[in-house]
Short mmCIF file of C-alpha atoms in Angstrom, two decimals:
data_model
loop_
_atom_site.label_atom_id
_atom_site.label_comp_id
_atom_site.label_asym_id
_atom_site.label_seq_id
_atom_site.Cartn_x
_atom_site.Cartn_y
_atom_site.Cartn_z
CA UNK A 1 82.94 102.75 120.90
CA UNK A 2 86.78 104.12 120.39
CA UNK A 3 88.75 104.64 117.69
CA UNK A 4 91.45 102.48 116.02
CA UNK A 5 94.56 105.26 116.67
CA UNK A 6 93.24 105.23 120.65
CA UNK A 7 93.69 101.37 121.16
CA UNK A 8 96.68 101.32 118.70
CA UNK A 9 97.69 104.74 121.01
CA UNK A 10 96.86 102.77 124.12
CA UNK A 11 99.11 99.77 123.44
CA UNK A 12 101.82 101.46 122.35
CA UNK A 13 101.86 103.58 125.48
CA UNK A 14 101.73 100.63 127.60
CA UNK A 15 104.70 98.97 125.71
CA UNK A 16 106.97 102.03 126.69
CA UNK A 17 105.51 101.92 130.44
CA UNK A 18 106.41 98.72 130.77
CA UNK A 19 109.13 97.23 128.00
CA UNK A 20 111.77 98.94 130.38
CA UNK A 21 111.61 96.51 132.52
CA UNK A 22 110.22 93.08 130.86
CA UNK A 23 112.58 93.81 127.94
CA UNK A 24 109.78 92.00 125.22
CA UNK A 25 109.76 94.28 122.36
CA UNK A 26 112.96 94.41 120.62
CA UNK A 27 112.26 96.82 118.08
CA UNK A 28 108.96 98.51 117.66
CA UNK A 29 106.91 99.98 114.64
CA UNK A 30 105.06 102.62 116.30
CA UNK A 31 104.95 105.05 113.78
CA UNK A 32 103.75 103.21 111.12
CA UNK A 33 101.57 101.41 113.38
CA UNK A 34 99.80 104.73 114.32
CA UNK A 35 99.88 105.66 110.43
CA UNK A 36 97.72 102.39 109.70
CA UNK A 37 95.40 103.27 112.31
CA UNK A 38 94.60 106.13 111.10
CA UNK A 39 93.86 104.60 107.63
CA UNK A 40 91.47 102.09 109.39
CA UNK A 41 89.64 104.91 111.29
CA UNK A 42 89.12 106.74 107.60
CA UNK A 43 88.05 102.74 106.05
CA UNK A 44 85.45 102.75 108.32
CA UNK A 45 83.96 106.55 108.44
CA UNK A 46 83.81 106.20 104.42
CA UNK A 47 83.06 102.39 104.31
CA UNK A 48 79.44 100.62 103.57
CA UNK A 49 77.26 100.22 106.86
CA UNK A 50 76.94 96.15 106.25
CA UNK A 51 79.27 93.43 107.06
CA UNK A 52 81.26 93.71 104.49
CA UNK A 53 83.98 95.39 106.25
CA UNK A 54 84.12 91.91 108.77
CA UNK A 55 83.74 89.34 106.58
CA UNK A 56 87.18 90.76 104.49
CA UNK A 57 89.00 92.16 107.28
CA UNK A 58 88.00 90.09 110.47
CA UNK A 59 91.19 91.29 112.27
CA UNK A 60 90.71 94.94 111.25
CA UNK A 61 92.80 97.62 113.56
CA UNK A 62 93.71 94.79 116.12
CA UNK A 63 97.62 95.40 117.35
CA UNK A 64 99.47 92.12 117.26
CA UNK A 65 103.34 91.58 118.47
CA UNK A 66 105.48 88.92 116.10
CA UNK A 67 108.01 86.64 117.17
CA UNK A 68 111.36 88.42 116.33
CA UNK A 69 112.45 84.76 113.85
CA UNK A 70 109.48 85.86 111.98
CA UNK A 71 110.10 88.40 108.22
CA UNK A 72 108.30 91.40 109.25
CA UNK A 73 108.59 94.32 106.48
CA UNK A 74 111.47 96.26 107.74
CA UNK A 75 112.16 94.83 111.07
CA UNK A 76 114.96 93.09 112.21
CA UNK A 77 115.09 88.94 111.68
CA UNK A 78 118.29 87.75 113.92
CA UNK A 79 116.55 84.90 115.89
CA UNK A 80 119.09 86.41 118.26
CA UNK A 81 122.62 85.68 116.36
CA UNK A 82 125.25 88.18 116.59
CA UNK A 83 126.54 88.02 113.25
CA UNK A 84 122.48 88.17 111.91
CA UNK A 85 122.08 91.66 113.34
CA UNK A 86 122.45 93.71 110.49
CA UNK A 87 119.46 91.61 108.88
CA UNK A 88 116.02 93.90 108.17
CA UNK A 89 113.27 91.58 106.79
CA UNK A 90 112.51 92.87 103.04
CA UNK A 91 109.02 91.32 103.02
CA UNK A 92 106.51 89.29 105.30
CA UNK A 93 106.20 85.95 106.57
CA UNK A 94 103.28 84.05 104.89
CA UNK A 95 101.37 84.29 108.22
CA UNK A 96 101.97 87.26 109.05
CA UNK A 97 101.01 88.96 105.21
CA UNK A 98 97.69 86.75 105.96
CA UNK A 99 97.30 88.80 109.34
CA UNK A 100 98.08 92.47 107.56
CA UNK A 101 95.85 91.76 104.83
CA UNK A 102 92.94 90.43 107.83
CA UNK A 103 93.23 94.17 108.98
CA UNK A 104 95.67 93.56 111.93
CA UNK A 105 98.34 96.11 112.48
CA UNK A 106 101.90 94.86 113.90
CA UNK A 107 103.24 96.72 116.83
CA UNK A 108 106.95 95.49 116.45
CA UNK A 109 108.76 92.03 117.05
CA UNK A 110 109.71 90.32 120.37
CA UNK A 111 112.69 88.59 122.14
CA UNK A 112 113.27 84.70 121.63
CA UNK A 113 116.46 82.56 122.22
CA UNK A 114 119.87 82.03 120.29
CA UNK A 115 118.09 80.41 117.00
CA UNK A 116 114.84 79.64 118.90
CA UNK A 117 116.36 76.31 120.37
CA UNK A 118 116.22 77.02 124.20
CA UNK A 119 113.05 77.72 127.00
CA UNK A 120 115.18 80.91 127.98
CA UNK A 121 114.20 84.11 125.99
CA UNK A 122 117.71 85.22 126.38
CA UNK A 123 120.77 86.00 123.83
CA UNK A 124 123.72 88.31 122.62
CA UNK A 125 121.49 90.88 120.51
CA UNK A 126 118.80 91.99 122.42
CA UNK A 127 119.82 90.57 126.29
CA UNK A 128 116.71 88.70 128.41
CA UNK A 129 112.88 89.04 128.32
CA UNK A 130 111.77 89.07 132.22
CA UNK A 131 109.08 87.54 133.22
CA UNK A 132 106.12 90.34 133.85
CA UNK A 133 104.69 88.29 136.92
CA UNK A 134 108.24 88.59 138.61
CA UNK A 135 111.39 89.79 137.02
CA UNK A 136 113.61 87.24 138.29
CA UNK A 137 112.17 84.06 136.38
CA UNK A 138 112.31 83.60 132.53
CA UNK A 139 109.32 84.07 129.93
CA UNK A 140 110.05 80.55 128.43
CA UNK A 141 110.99 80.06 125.03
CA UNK A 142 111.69 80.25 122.32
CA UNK A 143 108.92 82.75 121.59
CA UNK A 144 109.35 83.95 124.74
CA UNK A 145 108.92 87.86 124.48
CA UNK A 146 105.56 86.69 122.78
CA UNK A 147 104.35 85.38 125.80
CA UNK A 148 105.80 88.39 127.87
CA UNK A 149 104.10 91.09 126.01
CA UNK A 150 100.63 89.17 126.20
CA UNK A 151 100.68 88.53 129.48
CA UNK A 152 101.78 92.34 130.44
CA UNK A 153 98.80 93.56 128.48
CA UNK A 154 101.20 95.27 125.52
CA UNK A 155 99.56 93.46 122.26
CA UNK A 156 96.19 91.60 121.62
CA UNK A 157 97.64 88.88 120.12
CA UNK A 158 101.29 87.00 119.54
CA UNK A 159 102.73 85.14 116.18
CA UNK A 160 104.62 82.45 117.93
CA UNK A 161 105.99 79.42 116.24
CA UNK A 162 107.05 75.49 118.13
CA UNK A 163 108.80 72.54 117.44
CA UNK A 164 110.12 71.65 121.26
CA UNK A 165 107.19 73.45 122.98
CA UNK A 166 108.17 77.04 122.12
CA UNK A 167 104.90 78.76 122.21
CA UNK A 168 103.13 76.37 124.71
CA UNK A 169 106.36 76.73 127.40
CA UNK A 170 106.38 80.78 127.08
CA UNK A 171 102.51 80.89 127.37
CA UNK A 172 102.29 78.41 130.08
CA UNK A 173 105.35 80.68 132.38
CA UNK A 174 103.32 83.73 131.03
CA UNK A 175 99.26 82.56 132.13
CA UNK A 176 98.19 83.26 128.74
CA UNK A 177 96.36 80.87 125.86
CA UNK A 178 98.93 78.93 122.95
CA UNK A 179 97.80 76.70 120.71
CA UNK A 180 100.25 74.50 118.27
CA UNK A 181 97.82 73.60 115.54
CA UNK A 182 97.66 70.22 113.57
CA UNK A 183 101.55 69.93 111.78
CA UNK A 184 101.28 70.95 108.52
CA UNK A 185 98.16 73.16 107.95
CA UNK A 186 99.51 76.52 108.87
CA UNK A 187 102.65 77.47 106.93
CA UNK A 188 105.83 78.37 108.49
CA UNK A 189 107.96 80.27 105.95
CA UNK A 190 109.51 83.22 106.07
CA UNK A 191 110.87 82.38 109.66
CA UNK A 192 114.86 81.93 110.63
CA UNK A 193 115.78 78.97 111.12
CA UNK A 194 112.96 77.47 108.94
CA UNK A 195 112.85 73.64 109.61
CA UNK A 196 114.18 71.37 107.04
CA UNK A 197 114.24 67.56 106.42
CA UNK A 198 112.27 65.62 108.48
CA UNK A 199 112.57 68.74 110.85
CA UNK A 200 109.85 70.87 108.75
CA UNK A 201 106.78 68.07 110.00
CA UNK A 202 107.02 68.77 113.54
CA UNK A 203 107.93 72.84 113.56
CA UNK A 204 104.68 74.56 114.10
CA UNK A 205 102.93 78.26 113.77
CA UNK A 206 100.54 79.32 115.61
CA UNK A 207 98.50 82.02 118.06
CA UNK A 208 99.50 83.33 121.72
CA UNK A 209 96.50 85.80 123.21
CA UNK A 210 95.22 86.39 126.26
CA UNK A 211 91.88 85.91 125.63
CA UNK A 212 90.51 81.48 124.68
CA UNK A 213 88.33 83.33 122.34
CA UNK A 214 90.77 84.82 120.32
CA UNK A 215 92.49 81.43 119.15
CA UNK A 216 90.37 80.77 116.65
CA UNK A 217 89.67 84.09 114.59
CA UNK A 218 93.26 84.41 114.54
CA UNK A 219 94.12 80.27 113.55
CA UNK A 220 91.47 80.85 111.14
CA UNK A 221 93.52 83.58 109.46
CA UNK A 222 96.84 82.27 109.63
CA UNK A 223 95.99 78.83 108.19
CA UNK A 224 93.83 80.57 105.15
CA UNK A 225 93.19 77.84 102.39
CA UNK A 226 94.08 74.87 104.73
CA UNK A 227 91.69 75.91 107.77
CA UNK A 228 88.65 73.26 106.48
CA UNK A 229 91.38 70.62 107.77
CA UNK A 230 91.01 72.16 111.09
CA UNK A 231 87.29 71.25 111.60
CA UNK A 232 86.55 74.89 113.38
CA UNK A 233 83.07 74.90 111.69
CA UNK A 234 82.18 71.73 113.63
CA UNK A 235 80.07 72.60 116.76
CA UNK A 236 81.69 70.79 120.01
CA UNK A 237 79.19 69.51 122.38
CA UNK A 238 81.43 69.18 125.47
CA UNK A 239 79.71 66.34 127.14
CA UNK A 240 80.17 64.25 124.40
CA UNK A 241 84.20 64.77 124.66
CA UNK A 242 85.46 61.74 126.23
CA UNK A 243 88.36 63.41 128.96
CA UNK A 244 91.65 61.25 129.50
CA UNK A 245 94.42 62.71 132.25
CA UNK A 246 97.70 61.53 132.60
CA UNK A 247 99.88 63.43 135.75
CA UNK A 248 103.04 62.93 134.95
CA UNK A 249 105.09 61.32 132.07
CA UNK A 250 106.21 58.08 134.53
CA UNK A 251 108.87 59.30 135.90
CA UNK A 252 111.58 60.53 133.24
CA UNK A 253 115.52 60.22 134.86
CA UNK A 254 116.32 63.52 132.53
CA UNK A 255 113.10 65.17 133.78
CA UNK A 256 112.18 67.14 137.35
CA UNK A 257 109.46 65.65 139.16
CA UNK A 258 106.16 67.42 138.66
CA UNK A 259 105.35 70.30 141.28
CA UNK A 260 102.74 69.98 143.66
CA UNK A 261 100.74 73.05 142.73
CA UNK A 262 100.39 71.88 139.10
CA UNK A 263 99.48 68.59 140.27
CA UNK A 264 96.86 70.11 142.73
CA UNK A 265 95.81 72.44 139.47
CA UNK A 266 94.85 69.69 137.27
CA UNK A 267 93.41 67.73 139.65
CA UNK A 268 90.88 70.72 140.16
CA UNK A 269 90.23 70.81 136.07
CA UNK A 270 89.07 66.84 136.17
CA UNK A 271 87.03 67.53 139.43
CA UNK A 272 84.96 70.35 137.69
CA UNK A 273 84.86 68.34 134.57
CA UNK A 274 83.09 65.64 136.74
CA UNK A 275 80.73 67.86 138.21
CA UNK A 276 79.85 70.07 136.13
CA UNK A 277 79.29 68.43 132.38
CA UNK A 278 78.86 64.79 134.69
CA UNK A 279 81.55 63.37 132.53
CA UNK A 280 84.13 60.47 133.97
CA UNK A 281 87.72 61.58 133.14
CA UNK A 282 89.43 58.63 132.81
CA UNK A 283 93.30 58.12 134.13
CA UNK A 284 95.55 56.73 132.14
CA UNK A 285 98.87 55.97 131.74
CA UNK A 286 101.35 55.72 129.00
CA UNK A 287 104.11 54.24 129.41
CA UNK A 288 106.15 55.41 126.34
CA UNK A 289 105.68 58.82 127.56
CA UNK A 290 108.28 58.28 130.20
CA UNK A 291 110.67 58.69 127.02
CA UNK A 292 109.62 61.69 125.67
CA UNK A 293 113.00 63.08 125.33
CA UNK A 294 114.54 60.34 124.12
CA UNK A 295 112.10 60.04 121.29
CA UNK A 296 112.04 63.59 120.02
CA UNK A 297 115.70 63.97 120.62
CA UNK A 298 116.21 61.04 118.06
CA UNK A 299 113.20 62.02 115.44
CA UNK A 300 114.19 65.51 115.55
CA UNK A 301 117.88 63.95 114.35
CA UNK A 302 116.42 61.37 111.84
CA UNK A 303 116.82 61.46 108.06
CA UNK A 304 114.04 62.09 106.29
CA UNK A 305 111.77 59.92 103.72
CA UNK A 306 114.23 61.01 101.42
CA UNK A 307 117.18 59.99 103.30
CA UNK A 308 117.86 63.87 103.39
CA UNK A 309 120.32 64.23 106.90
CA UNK A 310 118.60 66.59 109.47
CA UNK A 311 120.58 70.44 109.47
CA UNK A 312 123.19 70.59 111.60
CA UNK A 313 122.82 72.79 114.57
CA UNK A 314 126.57 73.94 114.60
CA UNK A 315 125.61 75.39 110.69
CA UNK A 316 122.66 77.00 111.58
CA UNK A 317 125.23 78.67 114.17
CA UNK A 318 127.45 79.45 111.56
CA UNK A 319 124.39 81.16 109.26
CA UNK A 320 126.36 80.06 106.18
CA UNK A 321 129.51 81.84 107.11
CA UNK A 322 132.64 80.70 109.10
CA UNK A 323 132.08 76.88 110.81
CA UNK A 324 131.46 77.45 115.05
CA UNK A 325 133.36 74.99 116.81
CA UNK A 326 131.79 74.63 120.00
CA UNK A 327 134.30 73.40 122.43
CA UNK A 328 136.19 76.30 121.16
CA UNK A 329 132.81 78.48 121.55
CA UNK A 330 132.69 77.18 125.46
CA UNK A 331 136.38 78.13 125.72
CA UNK A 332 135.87 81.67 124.49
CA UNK A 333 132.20 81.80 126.82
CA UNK A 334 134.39 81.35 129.91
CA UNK A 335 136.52 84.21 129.47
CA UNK A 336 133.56 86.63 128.24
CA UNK A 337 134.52 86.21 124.83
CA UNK A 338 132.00 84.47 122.18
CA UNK A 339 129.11 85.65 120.66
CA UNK A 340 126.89 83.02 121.20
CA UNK A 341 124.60 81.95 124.72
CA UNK A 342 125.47 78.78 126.91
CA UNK A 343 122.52 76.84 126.05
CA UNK A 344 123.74 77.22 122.30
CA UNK A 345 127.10 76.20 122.67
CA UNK A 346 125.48 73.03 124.84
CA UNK A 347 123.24 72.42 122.22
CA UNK A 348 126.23 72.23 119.81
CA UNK A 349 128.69 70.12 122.01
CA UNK A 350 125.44 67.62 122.55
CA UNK A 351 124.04 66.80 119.24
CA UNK A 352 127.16 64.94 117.87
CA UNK A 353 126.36 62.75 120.90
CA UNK A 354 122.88 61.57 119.39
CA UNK A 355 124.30 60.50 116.59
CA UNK A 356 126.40 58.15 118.16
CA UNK A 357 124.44 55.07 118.91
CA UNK A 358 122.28 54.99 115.96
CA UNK A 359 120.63 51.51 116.68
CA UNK A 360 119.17 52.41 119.88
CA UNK A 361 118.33 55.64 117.74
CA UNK A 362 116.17 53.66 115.70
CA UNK A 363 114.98 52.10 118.07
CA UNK A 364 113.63 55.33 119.77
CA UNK A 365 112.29 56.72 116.31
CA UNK A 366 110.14 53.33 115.86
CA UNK A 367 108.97 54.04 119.53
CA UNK A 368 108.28 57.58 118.66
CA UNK A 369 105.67 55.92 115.73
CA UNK A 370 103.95 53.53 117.73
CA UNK A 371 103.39 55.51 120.60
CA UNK A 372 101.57 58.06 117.63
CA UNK A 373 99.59 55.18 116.96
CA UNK A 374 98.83 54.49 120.85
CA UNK A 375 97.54 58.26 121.12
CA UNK A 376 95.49 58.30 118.44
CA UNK A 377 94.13 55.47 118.80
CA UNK A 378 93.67 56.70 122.54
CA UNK A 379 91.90 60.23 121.40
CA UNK A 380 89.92 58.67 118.24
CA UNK A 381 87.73 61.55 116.73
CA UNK A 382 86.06 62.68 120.35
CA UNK A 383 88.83 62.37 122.82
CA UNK A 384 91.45 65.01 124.59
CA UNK A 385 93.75 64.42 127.34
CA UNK A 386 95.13 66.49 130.00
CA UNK A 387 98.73 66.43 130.34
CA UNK A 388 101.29 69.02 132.38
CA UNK A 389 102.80 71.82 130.40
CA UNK A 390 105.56 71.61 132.21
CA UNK A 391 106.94 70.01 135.44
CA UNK A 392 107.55 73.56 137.38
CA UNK A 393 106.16 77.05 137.11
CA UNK A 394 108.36 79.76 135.74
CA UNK A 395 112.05 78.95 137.49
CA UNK A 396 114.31 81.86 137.97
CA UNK A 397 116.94 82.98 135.00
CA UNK A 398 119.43 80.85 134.37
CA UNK A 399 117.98 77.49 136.26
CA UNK A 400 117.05 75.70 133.09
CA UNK A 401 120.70 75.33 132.60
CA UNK A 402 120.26 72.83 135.38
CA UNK A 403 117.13 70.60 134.00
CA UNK A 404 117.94 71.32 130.48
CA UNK A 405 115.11 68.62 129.63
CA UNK A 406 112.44 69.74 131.29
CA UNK A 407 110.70 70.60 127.82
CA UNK A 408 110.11 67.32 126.87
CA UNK A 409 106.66 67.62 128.60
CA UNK A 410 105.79 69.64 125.58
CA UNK A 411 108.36 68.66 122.95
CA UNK A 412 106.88 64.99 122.65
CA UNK A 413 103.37 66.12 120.60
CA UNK A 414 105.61 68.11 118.03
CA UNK A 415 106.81 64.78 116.86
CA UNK A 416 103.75 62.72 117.00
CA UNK A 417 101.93 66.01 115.23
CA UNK A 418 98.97 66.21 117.59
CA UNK A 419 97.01 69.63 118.07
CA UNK A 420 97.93 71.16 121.56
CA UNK A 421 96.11 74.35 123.51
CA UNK A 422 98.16 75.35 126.09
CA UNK A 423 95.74 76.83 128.65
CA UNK A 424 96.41 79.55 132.03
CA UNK A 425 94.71 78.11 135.39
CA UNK A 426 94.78 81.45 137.37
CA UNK A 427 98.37 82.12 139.31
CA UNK A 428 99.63 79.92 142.31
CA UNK A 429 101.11 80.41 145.91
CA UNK A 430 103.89 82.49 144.81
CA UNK A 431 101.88 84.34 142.11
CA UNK A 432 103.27 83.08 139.46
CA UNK A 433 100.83 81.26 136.31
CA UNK A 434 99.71 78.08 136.37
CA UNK A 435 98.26 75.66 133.15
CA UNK A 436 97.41 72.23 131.47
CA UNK A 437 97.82 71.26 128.12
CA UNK A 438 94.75 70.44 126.16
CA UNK A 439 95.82 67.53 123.33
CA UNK A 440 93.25 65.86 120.87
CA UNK A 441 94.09 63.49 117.75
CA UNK A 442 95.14 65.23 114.66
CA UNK A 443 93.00 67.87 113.15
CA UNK A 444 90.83 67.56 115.78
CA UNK A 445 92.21 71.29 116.72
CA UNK A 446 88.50 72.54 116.97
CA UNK A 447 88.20 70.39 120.66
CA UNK A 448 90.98 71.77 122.57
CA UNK A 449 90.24 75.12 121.54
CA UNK A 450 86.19 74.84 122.77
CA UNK A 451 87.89 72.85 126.02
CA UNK A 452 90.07 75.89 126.35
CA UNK A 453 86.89 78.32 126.32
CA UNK A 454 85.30 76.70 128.64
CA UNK A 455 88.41 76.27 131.05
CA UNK A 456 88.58 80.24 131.09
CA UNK A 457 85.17 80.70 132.24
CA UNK A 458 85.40 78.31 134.86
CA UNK A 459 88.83 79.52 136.00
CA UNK A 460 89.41 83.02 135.06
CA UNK A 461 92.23 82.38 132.25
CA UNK A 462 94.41 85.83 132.27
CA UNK A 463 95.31 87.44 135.15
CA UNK A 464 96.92 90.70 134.85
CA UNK A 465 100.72 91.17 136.56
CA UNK A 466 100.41 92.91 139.46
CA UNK A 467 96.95 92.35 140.40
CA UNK A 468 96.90 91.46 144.32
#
């Protein structure tokens, strides 16, 4: 019914109506974006009248946004570093060559925070992503201007990536769909920082959209060869799903209480579940979850089977260049002078602490793999759970300075490698989004994205900024 160069024209119109203020994109390709456009138009009036067209480029003429720590041909690829920002990606990610070659056409790359290690889309390059639902309260992060530009209606679908919670927090802040896939099925090279050591089994890529439906073409695409892992071919009859919720995570010291809205949220999910598919969601509670931080803090730092040290965080600072010293950083911070965010330098001054006690550190990573075994024993082959995405809805900037942990509600499945959907349960008092986290067993990714489908139908999903 229209053209590929009017909804690539549309988008890109939208992006300059609104980027002004939500600050998202951070550099855009618009004019070879409209160039490949017009190359999909001519495909198509010269191309064969069958199917052929779909079943080799499913994602044909759709305009996508990419995570800014993502190699996109000729963009920039600081992840937010100051002394990265002369570096212009000279080829593609693996994903994102899987989603040019499916047809899809890249708008430009978004905001994220200083080395993708905060929930504040916010550093020295390109300043702060706002959130498009009210511009005083952060997108999330890391891929945080992913989850902006959704949500604001500037790109059909995100490239986000997650090893804390960093696509599930910014879609969760932003009412939009997220889904961290199964660990290890869809590569994640040709991103900065790339995980390494024991680091590289719990980083994650993986789809943002707007649209439950969408999840799946697009996972489908970026996992290529590995997708038969995923199960997506398997039909889900959701009666047969046996529902667990879980509230809170016990009651976490490092952790803010969980608000009452989300609370009230999820409670309406397990309500509709009950009457409508007349299943009984069954409550539980897991007592290891109450050290969620704890655990990932202390896998995230482990060596791996190799006895290969986890990267330093300071060196990644660095980017192979001159050492950072961080209480010098914090020094230079107060008097306007370093290069590098607060939540960085914090990060720096803390993980020298983790390393201190390294029994209880074991200890913590041995909880980390039993507490694996609980949940999947828990989930088994038919079984998701319904878990908070995170404790509060979008706070305002700066505030997660103040509850730096609060990610831990979504950090804890990177380590135990489970397959999350992070799904939008229409906006609350204050008109800002609400969600729930969908979680099955490992490669079981094919149930939380059908429970995620059928969530938007029965509660609207997206909900345009704005909209009274």
């Amino acid at each position: 019914q229209v053209t590929c160069i009017e909804v690539v024209e549309a988008y890109v119109e939208r992006i300059k109506e609104v980027n002004p203020l939500i600050n998202a994109v951070v550099k855009d390709r618009f004019e070879e974006a409209l160039q490949e456009a017009r190359q999909v138009d001519q495909l198509l009036s010269e191309g064969p009248g069958d199917d052929s067209l779909e079943e080799k480029f499913p994602l044909l003429g759709v305009p996508i946004t990419v995570k800014e720590a993502f190699s996109l041909y000729g963009m920039p690829n600081t992840s937010g570093l100051v002394n990265r920002r002369n570096v212009v990606a000279a080829s593609d990610a693996t994903v994102v060559s899987r989603l040019k070659q499916a047809g899809a056409i890249p708008l430009g790359v978004t905001n994220c925070s200083e080395l993708c290690m905060w929930y504040e889309s916010s550093n020295r390059v390109y300043g702060r992503t706002n959130n498009p639902y009210d511009l005083q309260r952060i997108v999330g992060g890391s891929s945080g201007g992913e989850g902006c530009v959704l949500a604001a209606a500037c790109s059909v679908v995100g490239v986000g990536s997650d090893i804390g919670g960093s696509i599930r927090m910014p879609a969760f802040f932003n009412g939009v769909f997220g889904h961290k896939p199964t660990t290890g099925v869809v590569p994640n090279d040709g991103q900065f920082p790339n995980a390494v050591g024991v680091r590289s089994s719990y980083l994650c890529t993986g789809p943002m959209c707007r649209y439950a439906e969408d999840l799946e073409p697009v996972l489908r695409v970026m996992a290529g060869p590995g997708v038969s892992k995923l199960k997506l071919n398997e039909k889900v009859s959701l009666e047969k799903i046996k529902f667990h919720c879980m509230d809170h995570d016990g009651g976490s010291i490092f952790v803010s209480p969980v608000d009452k809205e989300i609370l009230q949220a999820q409670k309406k999910v397990v309500e509709h579940l009950e009457s409508d598919l007349g299943v009984q969601v069954q409550r539980v509670s897991i007592h290891k979850m109450k050290y969620s931080f704890q655990i990932w803090s202390a896998m995230m730092s482990s060596k791996d089977s190799e006895g290969q040290e986890a990267q330093r965080f300071t060196d990644l600072l660095g980017d192979h260049g001159k050492p950072v010293w961080p209480l010098w950083e914090l020094i230079k911070w107060l008097v306007g002078m370093s290069s590098h965010t607060l939540p960085a330098i914090a990060l720096g001054l803390t993980e020298k602490l983790v390393n201190l006690n390294l029994s209880g550190k074991a200890k913590l990573v041995s909880m980390g793999k039993s507490l694996q075994e609980e949940m999947e024993a828990l989930l088994g082959p038919d079984g998701v759970l319904l878990y908070p995405s995170h404790p509060t809805i979008a706070p305002k900037h700066h505030s997660p300075i103040c509850m730096p942990f609060n990610f831990a509600y979504t950090a804890i499945f990177n380590v135990l490698g489970l397959p999350v959907t992070q799904c939008p349960l229409g906006l609350g008092s204050e008109g800002l989004p609400l969600g729930i986290q969908l979680v099955a067993a490992a490669h079981n990714d094919h149930l939380t994205l059908a429970v995620a489908r059928y969530l938007e139908r029965a509660f609207g999903g997206w909900v345009l900024p704005g909209k009274v």
